[in-house]
CSV table of C-alpha atoms in Angstrom, one decimal:
chain,number,residue,atom,x,y,z
A,83,MET,CA,41.5,33.9,49.2
A,84,ILE,CA,44.6,31.8,48.1
A,85,SER,CA,47.5,31.8,50.5
A,86,ILE,CA,51.2,30.1,49.3
A,87,TYR,CA,53.6,29.0,51.6
A,88,VAL,CA,57.2,27.7,50.8
A,89,ARG,CA,59.8,26.0,52.8
A,90,ARG,CA,63.2,26.1,51.7
A,91,ASN,CA,66.5,26.1,53.8
A,92,GLY,CA,64.6,25.5,56.8
A,93,ASN,CA,62.6,28.7,56.5
A,94,ILE,CA,58.7,29.1,55.9
A,95,GLU,CA,57.7,32.2,53.5
A,96,HIS,CA,54.5,33.6,52.1
A,97,ALA,CA,54.8,33.6,48.3
A,98,SER,CA,52.6,35.3,45.8
A,99,HIS,CA,52.6,32.7,42.9
A,100,VAL,CA,53.8,29.1,42.2
A,101,ASP,CA,57.2,28.8,40.7
A,102,PRO,CA,57.1,26.0,38.0
A,103,ALA,CA,60.7,25.3,39.2
A,104,TRP,CA,59.3,24.0,42.7
A,105,LEU,CA,57.3,21.0,40.8
A,106,GLU,CA,60.5,19.6,39.4
A,107,PRO,CA,61.6,16.3,41.2
A,108,ALA,CA,65.1,17.7,41.9
A,109,SER,CA,63.6,20.6,43.7
A,110,LYS,CA,64.4,20.7,47.4
A,111,VAL,CA,61.4,23.1,48.0
A,112,ASN,CA,58.2,22.1,49.9
A,113,PHE,CA,55.2,24.2,49.3
A,114,TRP,CA,51.7,24.4,50.4
A,115,VAL,CA,48.7,26.3,48.2
A,116,ASP,CA,45.6,26.8,50.7
A,117,LEU,CA,42.4,27.9,48.9
A,118,SER,CA,39.7,29.1,51.0
A,119,SER,CA,36.6,29.9,49.1
A,120,PRO,CA,38.6,30.9,46.0
A,121,THR,CA,37.3,32.8,43.2
A,122,LEU,CA,37.6,31.6,39.7
A,123,GLU,CA,40.8,33.7,39.0
A,124,GLU,CA,42.3,32.4,42.3
A,125,GLY,CA,41.5,28.6,41.2
A,126,ARG,CA,43.5,29.1,37.9
A,127,VAL,CA,46.4,28.2,39.7
A,128,LEU,CA,45.2,24.6,39.8
A,129,SER,CA,45.3,24.4,36.1
A,130,GLU,CA,47.9,26.9,35.1
A,131,ALA,CA,50.6,25.6,37.7
A,132,PHE,CA,49.5,22.1,38.4
A,133,HIS,CA,47.7,21.2,35.3
A,134,PHE,CA,45.0,19.4,37.3
A,135,HIS,CA,42.1,17.5,35.4
A,136,PRO,CA,39.1,19.6,34.8
A,137,LEU,CA,36.9,17.5,37.0
A,138,SER,CA,38.9,17.9,40.0
A,139,ILE,CA,39.0,21.8,39.4
A,140,GLU,CA,35.3,21.6,39.3
A,141,ASP,CA,35.4,19.8,42.6
A,142,ALA,CA,38.0,22.2,44.3
A,143,LEU,CA,35.9,25.1,43.3
A,144,GLY,CA,32.6,23.8,44.2
A,145,ALA,CA,30.3,24.8,47.2
A,146,ILE,CA,30.1,21.4,48.5
A,147,HIS,CA,32.9,19.2,49.4
A,148,HIS,CA,32.4,15.7,50.2
A,149,PRO,CA,35.3,13.6,51.6
A,150,LYS,CA,37.0,11.6,48.4
A,151,ILE,CA,40.1,10.1,46.9
A,152,GLU,CA,40.2,10.1,43.3
A,153,PRO,CA,43.3,9.0,41.2
A,154,TYR,CA,44.4,11.3,38.4
A,155,ASP,CA,47.1,10.8,35.9
A,156,GLY,CA,50.1,12.1,37.9
A,157,TYR,CA,48.4,13.0,41.2
A,158,LEU,CA,45.8,11.9,43.8
A,159,TYR,CA,42.9,14.1,44.5
A,160,LEU,CA,41.8,14.3,48.4
A,161,ILE,CA,39.2,16.0,49.8
A,162,LEU,CA,39.3,15.7,53.9
A,163,HIS,CA,37.7,17.2,56.7
A,164,GLY,CA,39.3,17.9,59.8
A,165,ILE,CA,37.9,16.5,63.3
A,166,ASP,CA,35.8,18.9,65.6
A,167,THR,CA,36.9,17.9,69.1
A,168,LYS,CA,34.9,20.9,70.6
A,169,GLN,CA,31.6,19.9,72.2
A,170,GLU,CA,28.7,22.3,72.4
Protein backbone atom coordinates (compact mmCIF):
# COMPACT_ATOMS: atom_id res chain seq x y z
CA MET A 1 0.00 0.00 0.00
CA ILE A 2 1.24 3.48 -0.80
CA SER A 3 0.11 6.66 0.94
CA ILE A 4 1.30 10.15 0.02
CA TYR A 5 0.80 13.06 2.40
CA VAL A 6 1.50 16.70 1.54
CA ARG A 7 1.94 19.60 3.94
CA ARG A 8 1.53 23.02 2.42
CA ASN A 9 0.21 26.29 3.79
CA GLY A 10 -0.12 24.67 7.22
CA ASN A 11 -2.50 21.97 6.00
CA ILE A 12 -1.88 18.25 5.52
CA GLU A 13 -3.59 16.57 2.57
CA HIS A 14 -3.62 13.10 1.06
CA ALA A 15 -2.25 13.06 -2.51
CA SER A 16 -2.65 10.56 -5.32
CA HIS A 17 0.87 11.05 -6.77
CA VAL A 18 4.18 12.83 -6.21
CA ASP A 19 4.32 16.12 -8.08
CA PRO A 20 7.88 16.60 -9.48
CA ALA A 21 7.66 20.31 -8.54
CA TRP A 22 7.70 19.27 -4.86
CA LEU A 23 11.29 18.04 -5.33
CA GLU A 24 12.56 21.46 -6.41
CA PRO A 25 14.71 23.26 -3.80
CA ALA A 26 12.44 26.33 -3.98
CA SER A 27 9.32 24.28 -3.22
CA LYS A 28 7.69 25.16 0.07
CA VAL A 29 5.97 21.78 0.16
CA ASN A 30 6.84 19.00 2.59
CA PHE A 31 5.64 15.52 1.74
CA TRP A 32 5.88 11.96 2.97
CA VAL A 33 5.55 8.77 0.93
CA ASP A 34 4.67 5.78 3.05
CA LEU A 35 5.14 2.35 1.46
CA SER A 36 3.67 -0.52 3.45
CA SER A 37 4.27 -3.92 1.81
CA PRO A 38 4.37 -2.25 -1.61
CA THR A 39 3.73 -4.06 -4.85
CA LEU A 40 6.25 -3.69 -7.68
CA GLU A 41 3.86 -1.23 -9.32
CA GLU A 42 3.62 0.91 -6.16
CA GLY A 43 7.39 0.74 -5.73
CA ARG A 44 7.87 2.40 -9.12
CA VAL A 45 7.43 5.77 -7.39
CA LEU A 46 10.95 5.26 -5.99
CA SER A 47 12.51 5.16 -9.45
CA GLU A 48 10.12 7.39 -11.39
CA ALA A 49 9.64 10.24 -8.92
CA PHE A 50 12.81 10.07 -6.84
CA HIS A 51 15.25 8.38 -9.25
CA PHE A 52 16.58 6.18 -6.43
CA HIS A 53 19.47 3.83 -7.06
CA PRO A 54 18.30 0.30 -8.06
CA LEU A 55 19.97 -1.24 -4.99
CA SER A 56 18.04 1.00 -2.60
CA ILE A 57 14.81 0.18 -4.44
CA GLU A 58 15.58 -3.53 -4.14
CA ASP A 59 16.13 -3.06 -0.40
CA ALA A 60 12.90 -1.08 -0.01
CA LEU A 61 10.83 -3.71 -1.81
CA GLY A 62 12.48 -6.66 -0.05
CA ALA A 63 10.75 -8.81 2.55
CA ILE A 64 13.43 -8.36 5.24
CA HIS A 65 14.55 -4.90 6.31
CA HIS A 66 17.68 -4.74 8.42
CA PRO A 67 18.43 -1.31 9.88
CA LYS A 68 21.01 0.48 7.76
CA ILE A 69 22.33 3.80 6.53
CA GLU A 70 23.74 4.00 3.00
CA PRO A 71 24.86 7.15 1.18
CA TYR A 72 23.93 7.47 -2.49
CA ASP A 73 24.50 10.33 -4.88
CA GLY A 74 22.00 13.00 -3.82
CA TYR A 75 20.34 11.19 -0.90
CA LEU A 76 20.84 9.11 2.21
CA TYR A 77 18.99 5.79 2.39
CA LEU A 78 17.82 4.82 5.88
CA ILE A 79 16.01 1.80 7.23
CA LEU A 80 14.90 2.39 10.80
CA HIS A 81 12.75 0.40 13.17
CA GLY A 82 10.58 1.86 15.91
CA ILE A 83 10.94 0.89 19.53
CA ASP A 84 8.15 -1.23 20.98
CA THR A 85 7.60 -0.13 24.57
CA LYS A 86 4.77 -2.59 25.23
CA GLN A 87 5.72 -5.47 27.51
CA GLU A 88 4.15 -8.84 26.93
